[in-house]
Coordinates of C-alpha atoms in Angstrom, one line a residue:
Chain A
X1 CA -22.7 45.0 56.5
X2 CA -24.0 42.4 58.8
X3 CA -22.0 40.5 61.4
X4 CA -21.7 37.2 59.5
X5 CA -20.2 38.8 56.3
X6 CA -17.7 40.8 58.3
X7 CA -16.6 37.6 60.1
X8 CA -16.4 35.7 56.8
X9 CA -14.2 38.5 55.4
X10 CA -11.9 38.5 58.4
X11 CA -11.5 34.7 58.3
X12 CA -10.8 34.9 54.5
X13 CA -8.1 37.6 55.0
X14 CA -6.5 35.7 57.8
X15 CA -6.4 32.4 55.9
X16 CA -4.9 34.2 52.9
X17 CA -2.3 36.0 55.0
X18 CA -1.3 32.9 57.0
X19 CA -1.7 30.2 54.4
X20 CA -1.2 31.9 51.0
X21 CA -2.4 29.7 48.2
X22 CA -3.1 26.8 50.5
X23 CA -5.2 29.2 52.7
X24 CA -7.2 30.2 49.6
X25 CA -7.9 26.5 48.9
X26 CA -8.9 25.8 52.5
X27 CA -11.3 28.7 52.4
X28 CA -12.7 27.4 49.2
X29 CA -13.2 24.0 50.8
X30 CA -15.2 25.6 53.6
X31 CA -17.3 27.5 51.2
X32 CA -18.1 24.4 49.1
X33 CA -18.8 22.3 52.2
X34 CA -21.2 25.0 53.3
X35 CA -23.1 24.9 50.1
X36 CA -23.2 21.1 50.1
X37 CA -24.5 21.1 53.7
X38 CA -27.1 23.7 52.9
X39 CA -28.1 21.8 49.8
X40 CA -28.4 18.6 51.7
X41 CA -30.9 20.1 54.2
X42 CA -32.9 21.8 51.4
X43 CA -33.1 18.5 49.4
X44 CA -34.3 16.7 52.5
X45 CA -36.9 19.4 53.0
X46 CA -38.0 18.8 49.4
X47 CA -38.7 15.2 50.2
X48 CA -35.7 13.6 48.4
X49 CA -34.6 10.2 49.8
X50 CA -32.7 11.3 53.0
X51 CA -30.1 8.6 53.3
X52 CA -29.3 8.7 49.6
X53 CA -28.8 12.4 49.5
X54 CA -26.7 12.3 52.7
X55 CA -24.4 9.6 51.4
X56 CA -23.9 11.3 48.1
X57 CA -23.2 14.6 49.7
X58 CA -21.0 13.0 52.4
X59 CA -18.8 11.7 49.6
X60 CA -18.5 15.1 48.1
X61 CA -17.7 16.7 51.5
X62 CA -14.9 14.1 52.1
X63 CA -13.5 14.6 48.6
X64 CA -13.6 18.4 48.9
X65 CA -12.0 18.5 52.4
X66 CA -9.3 16.1 51.4
X67 CA -8.4 17.1 47.9
X68 CA -8.4 20.8 48.7
X69 CA -6.6 20.2 52.0
X70 CA -3.3 18.8 50.6
X71 CA -1.4 18.8 47.3
X72 CA 0.4 15.5 47.5
X73 CA -1.4 13.0 45.3
X74 CA -0.4 9.9 47.4
X75 CA -1.6 11.5 50.6
X76 CA -4.9 12.7 49.2
X77 CA -5.8 9.5 47.4
X78 CA -4.9 7.3 50.4
X79 CA -6.8 9.6 52.7
X80 CA -9.9 9.6 50.4
X81 CA -10.1 5.9 50.0
X82 CA -9.4 5.3 53.7
X83 CA -12.1 7.8 54.8
X84 CA -14.6 6.4 52.4
X85 CA -14.1 2.9 53.8
X86 CA -14.5 4.3 57.3
X87 CA -17.7 6.1 56.3
X88 CA -19.2 2.8 55.0
X89 CA -18.4 1.0 58.3
X90 CA -19.7 4.0 60.3
X91 CA -23.0 4.1 58.3
X92 CA -23.5 0.3 58.9
X93 CA -23.1 1.0 62.6
X94 CA -25.2 4.2 62.7
X95 CA -28.3 2.9 61.1
X96 CA -29.1 0.1 63.6
X97 CA -27.9 2.2 66.6
X98 CA -30.2 5.1 65.7
X99 CA -33.2 2.7 65.2
X100 CA -32.4 1.2 68.6
X101 CA -32.0 4.5 70.4
X102 CA -34.9 6.4 68.7
X103 CA -33.5 9.8 69.5
X104 CA -34.9 11.4 66.3
X105 CA -36.6 14.8 66.2
X106 CA -37.2 16.8 69.3
X107 CA -37.4 16.4 73.0
X108 CA -39.6 17.9 75.7
X109 CA -36.8 20.6 76.1
X110 CA -37.6 21.9 72.6
X111 CA -41.3 22.6 73.3
X112 CA -40.8 26.3 73.4
X113 CA -38.9 26.4 70.1
X114 CA -41.6 24.3 68.4
X115 CA -44.5 26.7 69.2
X116 CA -46.6 27.4 66.2
X117 CA -44.8 24.8 64.0
X118 CA -46.6 21.8 62.5
X119 CA -44.9 18.6 63.5
X120 CA -46.8 16.4 61.0
X121 CA -44.6 17.2 58.1
X122 CA -44.3 13.8 56.5
X123 CA -40.5 13.6 56.9
X124 CA -38.9 10.6 58.6
X125 CA -37.0 12.3 61.4
X126 CA -35.2 9.1 62.2
X127 CA -33.5 9.4 58.9
X128 CA -32.8 13.0 59.5
X129 CA -31.0 12.1 62.7
X130 CA -29.0 9.4 60.9
X131 CA -28.0 12.1 58.4
X132 CA -26.9 14.5 61.2
X133 CA -24.8 11.8 62.8
X134 CA -23.1 10.8 59.6
X135 CA -22.3 14.4 58.6
X136 CA -21.0 15.5 62.0
X137 CA -18.5 12.6 62.0
X138 CA -17.0 13.3 58.6
X139 CA -14.7 16.2 59.4
X140 CA -12.9 14.3 62.1
X141 CA -12.6 11.2 59.9
X142 CA -11.2 13.2 57.0
X143 CA -8.7 15.0 59.3
X144 CA -7.4 11.8 60.9
X145 CA -7.1 10.1 57.5
X146 CA -5.1 13.0 56.2
X147 CA -2.8 13.1 59.2
X148 CA -2.1 9.3 58.9
X149 CA -1.5 9.3 55.2
X150 CA 0.6 12.4 55.2
X151 CA 2.8 11.0 58.0
X152 CA 3.1 7.6 56.2
X153 CA 3.9 9.4 53.0
X154 CA 6.7 11.2 54.7
X155 CA 8.1 7.9 56.0
X156 CA 7.8 6.3 52.6
X157 CA 9.7 9.0 50.8
X158 CA 12.6 8.6 53.3
X159 CA 12.5 4.9 53.2
X160 CA 10.7 3.5 50.1
X161 CA 11.5 -0.2 50.8
X162 CA 10.0 -0.3 54.2
X163 CA 8.5 -3.6 55.2
X164 CA 4.7 -3.9 55.4
X165 CA 4.9 -4.9 59.0
X166 CA 6.9 -1.8 59.9
X167 CA 4.6 0.4 57.9
X168 CA 1.7 -0.7 59.9
X169 CA 3.5 -0.2 63.2
X170 CA 4.4 3.4 62.0
X171 CA 0.8 4.1 61.1
X172 CA -0.3 3.1 64.5
X173 CA 2.5 5.2 66.0
X174 CA 1.2 8.3 64.2
X175 CA -2.3 7.4 65.3
X176 CA -1.2 7.3 68.9
X177 CA 0.2 10.8 68.6
X178 CA -3.0 12.3 67.2
X179 CA -5.6 10.4 69.1
X180 CA -5.5 12.4 72.3
X181 CA -5.8 15.8 70.7
X182 CA -8.4 14.7 68.2
X183 CA -10.6 13.3 71.0
X184 CA -10.3 16.7 72.7
X185 CA -11.2 18.5 69.5
X186 CA -14.4 16.4 69.3
X187 CA -15.2 16.6 73.0
X188 CA -15.0 20.4 73.1
X189 CA -16.7 20.7 69.7
X190 CA -19.7 18.8 70.8
X191 CA -20.0 19.6 74.5
X192 CA -18.9 23.2 74.2
X193 CA -21.7 23.8 71.7
X194 CA -24.2 22.3 74.1
X195 CA -23.3 24.4 77.2
X196 CA -26.8 26.0 77.2
X197 CA -28.4 22.6 77.2
X198 CA -26.3 21.3 80.1
X199 CA -27.0 24.4 82.2
X200 CA -30.7 23.7 81.6
X201 CA -30.3 20.1 82.7
X202 CA -28.5 21.2 85.9
X203 CA -30.9 24.1 86.7
X204 CA -33.9 21.8 86.5
X205 CA -31.9 19.2 88.5
X206 CA -32.2 16.3 86.2
X207 CA -31.0 13.1 87.9
X208 CA -28.2 11.0 86.4
X209 CA -30.8 8.4 85.4
X210 CA -33.0 10.9 83.6
X211 CA -29.9 12.3 81.8
X212 CA -28.9 8.8 80.6
X213 CA -32.3 8.3 79.0
X214 CA -33.0 11.8 77.8
X215 CA -33.6 12.0 74.1
X216 CA -31.4 15.0 73.4
X217 CA -28.6 14.1 75.7
X218 CA -28.4 10.5 74.3
X219 CA -28.5 11.8 70.8
X220 CA -25.6 14.1 71.5
X221 CA -23.6 11.4 73.3
X222 CA -24.3 9.0 70.4
X223 CA -22.9 11.5 67.9
X224 CA -19.7 12.0 69.9
X225 CA -19.2 8.3 70.5
X226 CA -19.7 7.5 66.8
X227 CA -17.2 10.2 65.9
X228 CA -14.7 8.7 68.4
X229 CA -15.2 5.3 66.8
X230 CA -14.8 6.8 63.3
X231 CA -11.5 8.3 64.3
X232 CA -10.2 5.1 66.0
X233 CA -11.1 3.0 62.9
X234 CA -9.6 5.6 60.5
X235 CA -6.1 4.9 61.9
X236 CA -5.7 1.2 61.0
X237 CA -7.9 1.4 57.9
X238 CA -5.9 4.3 56.3
X239 CA -2.7 2.5 57.2
X240 CA -4.1 -0.6 55.5
X241 CA -5.0 1.3 52.3
X242 CA -1.5 2.8 52.2
X243 CA 0.0 -0.7 52.6
X244 CA -2.0 -2.0 49.7
X245 CA -1.0 0.9 47.5
X246 CA 2.7 0.4 48.4
X247 CA 2.6 -3.4 47.7
X248 CA 0.8 -2.8 44.4
X249 CA 3.4 -0.3 43.3
X250 CA 6.3 -2.5 44.2
X251 CA 4.8 -5.4 42.3
X252 CA 4.5 -3.2 39.2
X253 CA 8.1 -2.3 39.6
X254 CA 9.2 -5.9 39.6
Chain B
X1 CA 4.3 9.0 75.2
X2 CA 4.2 5.7 73.3
X3 CA 7.1 4.2 75.1
X4 CA 5.3 1.1 76.2
X5 CA 5.3 -1.1 73.1
X6 CA 3.3 -4.3 72.9
X7 CA 5.4 -7.4 72.5
X8 CA 2.9 -9.2 70.3
X9 CA -0.5 -8.6 68.7
X10 CA -3.7 -8.6 70.6
X11 CA -4.4 -12.3 71.5
X12 CA -7.7 -14.0 70.8
X13 CA -8.3 -14.5 74.5
X14 CA -8.3 -10.7 75.1
X15 CA -10.7 -10.2 72.3
X16 CA -13.0 -12.9 73.7
X17 CA -12.8 -11.4 77.2
X18 CA -13.7 -8.0 75.8
X19 CA -16.7 -9.4 73.9
X20 CA -17.9 -11.2 77.0
X21 CA -17.5 -8.1 79.1
X22 CA -19.6 -6.1 76.6
X23 CA -22.3 -8.8 76.6
X24 CA -22.5 -8.8 80.4
X25 CA -22.6 -5.0 80.6
X26 CA -25.4 -4.7 78.1
X27 CA -27.3 -7.5 79.8
X28 CA -27.0 -5.8 83.2
X29 CA -28.2 -2.4 81.9
X30 CA -31.1 -4.2 80.2
X31 CA -32.1 -5.5 83.7
X32 CA -31.3 -2.4 85.8
X33 CA -34.9 -1.2 86.2
X34 CA -34.5 -1.7 90.0
X35 CA -32.0 1.2 90.1
X36 CA -34.6 3.7 88.8
X37 CA -37.2 5.4 91.0
X38 CA -39.5 6.1 88.1
X39 CA -41.6 3.1 87.1
X40 CA -40.0 1.1 84.2
X41 CA -42.0 -1.3 82.1
X42 CA -41.5 -3.7 79.3
X43 CA -43.8 -3.9 76.3
X44 CA -45.1 -7.4 76.0
X45 CA -47.8 -7.0 73.4
X46 CA -48.7 -4.4 70.8
X47 CA -52.0 -3.9 69.0
X48 CA -51.9 -1.4 66.2
X49 CA -55.1 0.5 65.2
X50 CA -56.1 2.1 62.0
X51 CA -54.0 4.8 60.4
X52 CA -55.7 8.2 60.0
X53 CA -54.1 10.3 57.3
X54 CA -53.4 13.9 58.1
X55 CA -52.6 16.9 55.9
X56 CA -51.4 20.1 57.6
X57 CA -51.7 23.7 56.4
X58 CA -48.6 23.3 54.2
X59 CA -49.9 20.3 52.4
X60 CA -47.6 17.9 54.1
X61 CA -49.0 14.3 54.1
X62 CA -48.6 12.4 57.3
X63 CA -50.6 10.0 59.4
X64 CA -51.5 9.4 63.0
X65 CA -51.9 6.0 64.4
X66 CA -52.8 4.7 67.8
X67 CA -51.5 1.5 69.4
X68 CA -52.5 -0.3 72.6
X69 CA -49.5 -1.6 74.4
X70 CA -49.6 -4.3 77.1
X71 CA -46.7 -3.5 79.5
X72 CA -45.3 -5.3 82.5
X73 CA -43.9 -3.1 85.3
X74 CA -40.4 -4.1 86.2
X75 CA -39.7 -2.2 89.5
X76 CA -41.2 -0.4 92.4
X77 CA -44.2 -1.5 94.5
X78 CA -46.2 -2.3 91.4
X79 CA -43.6 -4.7 90.1
X80 CA -45.0 -7.5 88.0
X81 CA -48.3 -5.8 87.4
X82 CA -49.6 -5.8 83.8
X83 CA -51.5 -2.9 82.4
X84 CA -52.5 -1.4 79.1
X85 CA -51.4 2.0 77.9
X86 CA -52.2 4.0 74.8
X87 CA -49.6 5.5 72.4
X88 CA -50.1 7.7 69.4
X89 CA -47.5 8.1 66.7
X90 CA -47.1 9.7 63.3
X91 CA -45.1 8.9 60.2
X92 CA -42.5 11.6 60.9
X93 CA -41.9 10.7 64.6
X94 CA -40.8 14.2 65.4
X95 CA -42.0 14.0 69.0
X96 CA -43.5 10.6 69.1
X97 CA -42.6 7.0 68.2
X98 CA -44.1 3.6 67.7
X99 CA -43.2 1.0 70.3
X100 CA -42.2 -2.5 69.6
X101 CA -42.4 -5.7 71.6
X102 CA -39.7 -6.0 74.3
X103 CA -38.8 -2.3 74.3
X104 CA -38.6 -0.8 77.8
X105 CA -40.3 2.5 78.7
X106 CA -40.7 4.9 81.6
X107 CA -44.2 5.2 82.9
X108 CA -46.2 7.8 84.8
X109 CA -48.6 5.9 87.1
X110 CA -51.7 7.1 88.7
X111 CA -54.9 5.7 90.2
X112 CA -58.1 6.1 88.1
X113 CA -61.6 6.9 89.4
X114 CA -62.2 3.3 90.4
X115 CA -58.7 3.0 92.0
X116 CA -57.4 1.0 89.1
X117 CA -53.8 1.6 88.0
X118 CA -53.4 3.8 84.9
X119 CA -50.2 4.6 83.1
X120 CA -48.9 6.9 80.4
X121 CA -45.5 6.5 78.7
X122 CA -43.2 9.4 79.5
X123 CA -40.1 8.3 77.7
X124 CA -38.1 5.4 76.2
X125 CA -35.4 3.7 78.2
X126 CA -32.2 4.4 76.3
X127 CA -29.3 3.5 78.7
X128 CA -28.4 0.2 77.1
X129 CA -27.6 1.8 73.8
X130 CA -25.3 4.3 75.6
X131 CA -23.5 1.5 77.5
X132 CA -23.2 -0.6 74.3
X133 CA -21.7 2.3 72.2
X134 CA -19.3 3.4 75.1
X135 CA -18.2 -0.2 75.4
X136 CA -17.5 -0.4 71.7
X137 CA -15.6 2.9 71.6
X138 CA -13.5 2.2 74.7
X139 CA -12.6 -1.4 73.6
X140 CA -11.6 -0.3 70.1
X141 CA -9.6 2.5 71.6
X142 CA -7.7 0.3 74.1
X143 CA -7.2 -2.6 71.7
X144 CA -5.7 -0.5 68.9
X145 CA -4.0 2.3 70.8
X146 CA -3.1 0.6 74.1
X147 CA -1.5 3.1 76.6
X148 CA -1.9 6.2 74.4
X149 CA -5.6 5.3 74.0
X150 CA -5.9 5.0 77.8
X151 CA -4.4 8.5 78.3
X152 CA -6.6 10.0 75.6
X153 CA -9.6 8.4 77.4
X154 CA -8.5 9.7 80.8
X155 CA -8.1 13.3 79.5
X156 CA -11.5 13.2 77.9
X157 CA -13.1 11.8 81.1
X158 CA -11.3 14.3 83.3
X159 CA -12.4 17.2 81.1
X160 CA -15.9 15.8 81.3
X161 CA -15.9 15.8 85.1
X162 CA -14.5 19.3 85.2
X163 CA -17.1 20.5 82.7
X164 CA -19.8 19.0 84.9
X165 CA -18.4 20.6 88.0
X166 CA -18.2 24.0 86.3
X167 CA -21.9 23.8 85.3
X168 CA -22.8 23.0 88.8
X169 CA -20.8 26.0 90.0
X170 CA -22.4 28.2 87.3
X171 CA -25.9 27.2 88.3
X172 CA -25.0 27.6 92.0
X173 CA -23.8 31.2 91.3
X174 CA -27.1 31.9 89.5
X175 CA -25.4 32.3 86.2
X176 CA -24.4 35.9 86.7
X177 CA -20.9 35.4 85.3
X178 CA -21.1 32.5 82.8
X179 CA -18.4 34.0 80.7
X180 CA -15.9 34.4 83.6
X181 CA -16.5 30.9 84.8
X182 CA -16.1 29.2 81.5
X183 CA -13.2 31.4 80.4
X184 CA -11.3 30.4 83.5
X185 CA -12.4 26.8 82.9
X186 CA -11.1 27.0 79.4
X187 CA -7.6 27.9 80.8
X188 CA -7.8 25.0 83.3
X189 CA -9.0 22.6 80.6
X190 CA -6.2 23.6 78.3
X191 CA -3.5 23.4 81.0
X192 CA -4.7 20.1 82.3
X193 CA -5.1 18.4 78.9
X194 CA -1.7 19.6 77.7
X195 CA -0.1 18.5 81.0
X196 CA -1.6 15.0 80.5
X197 CA -0.4 14.8 76.9
X198 CA 3.0 16.4 77.2
X199 CA 4.0 16.4 80.9
X200 CA 5.4 19.5 82.7
X201 CA 7.8 20.5 80.0
X202 CA 8.8 23.7 78.1
X203 CA 6.9 22.3 75.2
X204 CA 3.7 22.2 77.2
X205 CA 4.1 25.8 78.4
X206 CA 4.6 27.0 74.8
X207 CA 1.6 25.0 73.6
X208 CA -0.5 26.4 76.4
X209 CA 0.6 30.0 75.6
X210 CA -0.2 29.5 71.9
X211 CA -3.6 28.0 72.6
X212 CA -4.6 30.8 75.0
X213 CA -3.3 33.5 72.6
X214 CA -5.3 32.0 69.6
X215 CA -8.5 31.7 71.6
X216 CA -8.3 35.1 73.3
X217 CA -7.4 36.7 69.9
X218 CA -10.5 35.2 68.2
X219 CA -12.7 36.3 71.1
X220 CA -11.4 39.9 71.0
X221 CA -11.9 40.1 67.2
X222 CA -15.4 38.7 67.6
X223 CA -16.3 41.3 70.3
X224 CA -15.0 44.1 68.2
X225 CA -17.0 42.9 65.2
X226 CA -20.1 42.5 67.3
X227 CA -19.7 46.1 68.6
X228 CA -18.9 47.6 65.2
X229 CA -21.8 45.8 63.3
X230 CA -24.2 46.1 66.2
X231 CA -24.8 42.3 65.9
X232 CA -26.8 42.9 62.8
X233 CA -28.4 39.8 61.5
X234 CA -27.8 37.8 64.6
X235 CA -30.7 36.4 66.6
X236 CA -29.5 35.3 70.0
X237 CA -33.1 34.8 71.1
X238 CA -33.2 31.8 68.7
X239 CA -30.7 29.8 70.8
X240 CA -32.2 26.6 72.0
X241 CA -32.4 25.8 75.7
X242 CA -31.1 29.2 76.8
X243 CA -33.3 31.4 78.8
X244 CA -31.0 34.0 80.3
X245 CA -28.1 36.0 78.9
X246 CA -28.1 34.2 75.5
X247 CA -25.2 36.3 74.2
X248 CA -22.8 35.4 77.1
X249 CA -23.7 31.8 76.9
X250 CA -23.1 31.9 73.2
X251 CA -19.6 33.4 73.7
X252 CA -18.8 30.8 76.3
X253 CA -20.0 28.0 74.0
X254 CA -17.9 29.4 71.2
X255 CA -14.7 29.6 73.4
X256 CA -15.2 26.0 74.7
X257 CA -16.2 24.7 71.2
X258 CA -13.0 25.9 69.6
X259 CA -10.6 25.2 72.4
X260 CA -10.0 21.6 71.5
X261 CA -9.3 22.4 67.9
X262 CA -6.9 25.3 68.7
X263 CA -5.1 23.1 71.2
X264 CA -4.9 20.3 68.6
X265 CA -3.3 22.6 66.1
X266 CA -0.8 24.2 68.5
X267 CA 0.2 20.8 69.7
X268 CA 0.9 19.6 66.1
X269 CA 2.9 22.7 65.1
X270 CA 4.9 23.0 68.3
X271 CA 5.8 19.3 68.6
X272 CA 7.0 19.2 65.0
X273 CA 9.1 22.4 65.6
X274 CA 10.7 20.9 68.7
X275 CA 11.5 17.7 66.8
X276 CA 12.8 19.7 63.9
X277 CA 15.0 21.7 66.2
X278 CA 16.4 18.5 67.8
X279 CA 17.3 17.1 64.3
X280 CA 18.7 20.3 62.8
X281 CA 19.7 22.6 65.6
X282 CA 21.3 25.2 63.3
X283 CA 18.0 26.4 61.8
X284 CA 17.5 30.2 62.3
X285 CA 14.6 31.6 64.2
X286 CA 13.0 32.8 61.0
X287 CA 13.4 29.4 59.3
X288 CA 11.7 27.7 62.3
X289 CA 8.9 30.3 62.2
X290 CA 8.3 29.6 58.5
X291 CA 8.3 25.8 59.0
X292 CA 5.7 26.3 61.7
X293 CA 3.5 28.2 59.3
X294 CA 4.1 25.6 56.6
X295 CA 2.8 22.8 59.0
X296 CA 0.0 25.0 60.3
X297 CA -1.5 25.9 57.0
X298 CA -1.9 22.3 55.8
X299 CA -3.9 21.4 58.9
X300 CA -6.0 24.5 59.4
X301 CA -8.5 23.7 56.6
X302 CA -9.4 20.2 57.8
X303 CA -9.6 21.4 61.4
X304 CA -12.0 24.2 60.7
X305 CA -14.1 21.7 58.7
X306 CA -14.3 19.4 61.7
X307 CA -16.0 22.0 63.8
X308 CA -18.0 23.5 60.9
X309 CA -19.6 20.1 60.2
X310 CA -20.4 19.5 63.9
X311 CA -22.0 22.9 64.4
X312 CA -24.0 22.8 61.1
X313 CA -25.2 19.2 61.2
X314 CA -26.7 19.8 64.6
X315 CA -29.2 22.2 63.2
X316 CA -30.6 19.8 60.6
X317 CA -33.8 18.7 62.6
X318 CA -35.0 22.3 63.1
X319 CA -34.0 23.3 59.6
X320 CA -36.1 20.6 58.0
X321 CA -39.0 21.4 60.2
X322 CA -38.8 25.1 59.3
X323 CA -38.5 24.4 55.6
X324 CA -41.5 22.1 55.7
X325 CA -43.5 24.7 57.6
X326 CA -43.5 26.9 54.5
X327 CA -40.6 29.2 55.5
X328 CA -38.1 30.6 53.0
X329 CA -34.6 29.3 52.7
X330 CA -33.2 32.6 54.0
X331 CA -35.5 32.8 57.0
X332 CA -34.9 29.2 58.0
X333 CA -31.1 29.8 57.7
X334 CA -31.3 32.9 59.8
X335 CA -33.4 31.3 62.5
X336 CA -31.4 28.1 62.8
X337 CA -28.1 28.0 61.1
X338 CA -26.7 31.6 61.5
X339 CA -25.5 31.2 65.1
X340 CA -23.8 27.9 64.2
X341 CA -22.2 29.7 61.3
X342 CA -20.9 32.5 63.5
X343 CA -19.5 29.8 65.9
X344 CA -17.7 28.1 63.0
X345 CA -16.3 31.4 61.8
X346 CA -15.0 32.5 65.2
X347 CA -13.5 29.0 65.8
X348 CA -11.9 29.3 62.4
X349 CA -10.4 32.7 63.3
X350 CA -9.0 31.2 66.5
X351 CA -7.5 28.2 64.6
X352 CA -5.8 30.5 62.0
X353 CA -4.5 32.8 64.7
X354 CA -3.0 29.9 66.6
X355 CA -0.6 29.2 63.6
X356 CA 1.5 32.4 63.9
X357 CA 1.2 32.3 67.7
X358 CA 2.5 28.8 68.0
X359 CA 5.2 29.3 65.4
X360 CA 6.4 32.5 67.0
X361 CA 6.3 31.1 70.6
X362 CA 8.2 28.0 69.7
X363 CA 10.8 29.7 67.5
X364 CA 11.5 32.4 70.2
X365 CA 11.8 29.8 73.0
X366 CA 14.0 27.5 71.0
X367 CA 16.2 30.4 69.9
X368 CA 16.2 32.4 73.0
X369 CA 19.4 34.5 73.2
X370 CA 20.0 34.2 69.4
X371 CA 19.5 37.2 67.2
X372 CA 16.8 36.5 64.6

C-alpha cells in the first residue's frame, strides 16, 4: 500500500471513531470536494471556460462543505446563502485585482520546475490564477458562515422574539470570537505551506522591495488577503441573511 | 475579549477618513520609485506588432506577439530619460505579459555599443496592489470588528515577524536543523497566539496543551506511516523551491500549516466547555468530555476543508501545465498534487486528534479532584 492510501485510511478511521455518523459525513465531504477540485483542473486542462467551471464547482464545494457539515436546516441554509453572497462579492473583487497585479503563471523561481515543459499551451493563466484565488478562499468562508449561523441559530432557539438590532449585535459578537483564530488558521495554512519558498527568498537575500514586487510572493499575499476579506465580510453578511429569514418567518406567523 | 463596546455605529466621518487614507496610501506607493535602487520606469506608449501563431508539440494553439514600449525612467541618475524597450508575450501569459500604458516596470539598464542607453524589463511593479488590498482588509477588519479585529491583526502581524526571524535564523544556521527550529517555533507561535487571545489563564494552558498534543500526535503518526510504507508513491524531489532536505522542509511545512487550524479547534472546544462548566457546574467529567466531542465533530469537517482547499488550489497552475503537456491525469496528480494531499491528510489527522485531546484536558482540569 502506498503512503497516501494508508494516511487516507487512518484519517477515515479517526474521523469515524471521534465523530461517528457526523465523522462519516465530514469524510464524505472531503472526498467529494477532492473530486470536484480534481475535475475543475481537468476541465480547465481540456479548454473549458475557466471562470465558468470555477464558479459552478465553487458553488458545489460550498454546498457540500456546508450541507454535509451540519444537520440543522436553518444553520445550513443561512450559511449557504450567506457564503454564496460573499463569494459573489469576492469574485467581483478578485477579477480586477488579479488583472491589476498580473501574478498569473510562474515566476523566475519556477524555472527549474518548468524545464522541458512547453509554456505556449493556449490556456489563459490569468484566469487560472483567478480560479486558484477563488477556490482557496472558499473553505474559510464556508467555515465562518457556519460558525455564525450555528451561533445565531442557538440564540434564536433560546429567544425566538429577539429584536433585529440585537440579533445583528449578537452576530458581530460571535464574529469577534472567531476572527482571531480564523485569521491564524489562514495565516499558517498559507505561510506554513510556503516555508520552502521563504527560505529560498532569504537564502538568495531578496530585498524587501524585491519581495514586495515578486510575482509569487505577491500572488500568495493576494490570496491570503482575499481570504481575510472574505471571512470579514462573511460575518455581517451571514447575520444579515439570518435577520431576513427571521423577519420573513415572523411576518408569516402574523 | 469584546468588553469594549461601541456606543454608536461607525460614523460617516470615520468612513470618509478611511477612504481618504486609502487613496493617499495608494497614491504614495504609485510614486515611490525613488525608494527603489533598481530603475523603475513608466510605460508612456505602446506599439503592438503582428501576432505570430504558434502550435507546440501537443497541438496547443497559442500566439506570440511583440510590442515596442516607450518608457520614462522615474528614478536614479537616468531619471526623466525616455527609451524604447521590446517585450514579447503570448496568449497564455505563463511567464510573460503584455504591458499597457501607465503601468510601471523594473528595468535592467546597460550601455550599448555606441554608449546609448538600453533597457530590458525585468518585472512589473506590484507594490501598489499589495498596499491597496492590505488597506482594504485592515479597514474592513477595524470598522466591523473594532478592538477584537485589532487584536486579531496584531497576533497575525506578530506571528509574521516571528516567522520571518525564524527563517533568518534557519538560513544563518545553514538549514541543518529545519525541523527543530520550526517545531520550537510552532510551540512559540501557539503559546504567543493563545496568550494574546486568552491571556495567561488556565484556559490558555489547557488549549496550548491540546494544540501541542494534536500536532505532535499527527506528526508521530505520519512518521510511522512514512517508515512503514517506505514513502511509497511520494516524490519529495517534486517540491517547488526546495533544494536541500526536501523531506524535513515538507514536515516543517506540514506542522506549521496545520498549527493554526488545530489551535482554532482546541480554542473552540475548550472555551465552550469552560462556559458550559460555569453555567452548569454539576456536569460530570464524562459528560463534559462528551460535550467536547460533540462540539468538535461538527467543526472538524469544515476546518479540514479550509486547509485542503488552500493546499490543493495552490497546485492549479502546474497541474494545468502538466495536463496540457500531454501528461496523464495520474502522472500530473503524482507530480503536483500528491504532496499537497499528504499535507491535507496529516493536518486532518491533527485536527481530529485535537478533539479528544482538548475534551480530555478541559474535563480533567475542570473536574480535578472529582472521581470520573
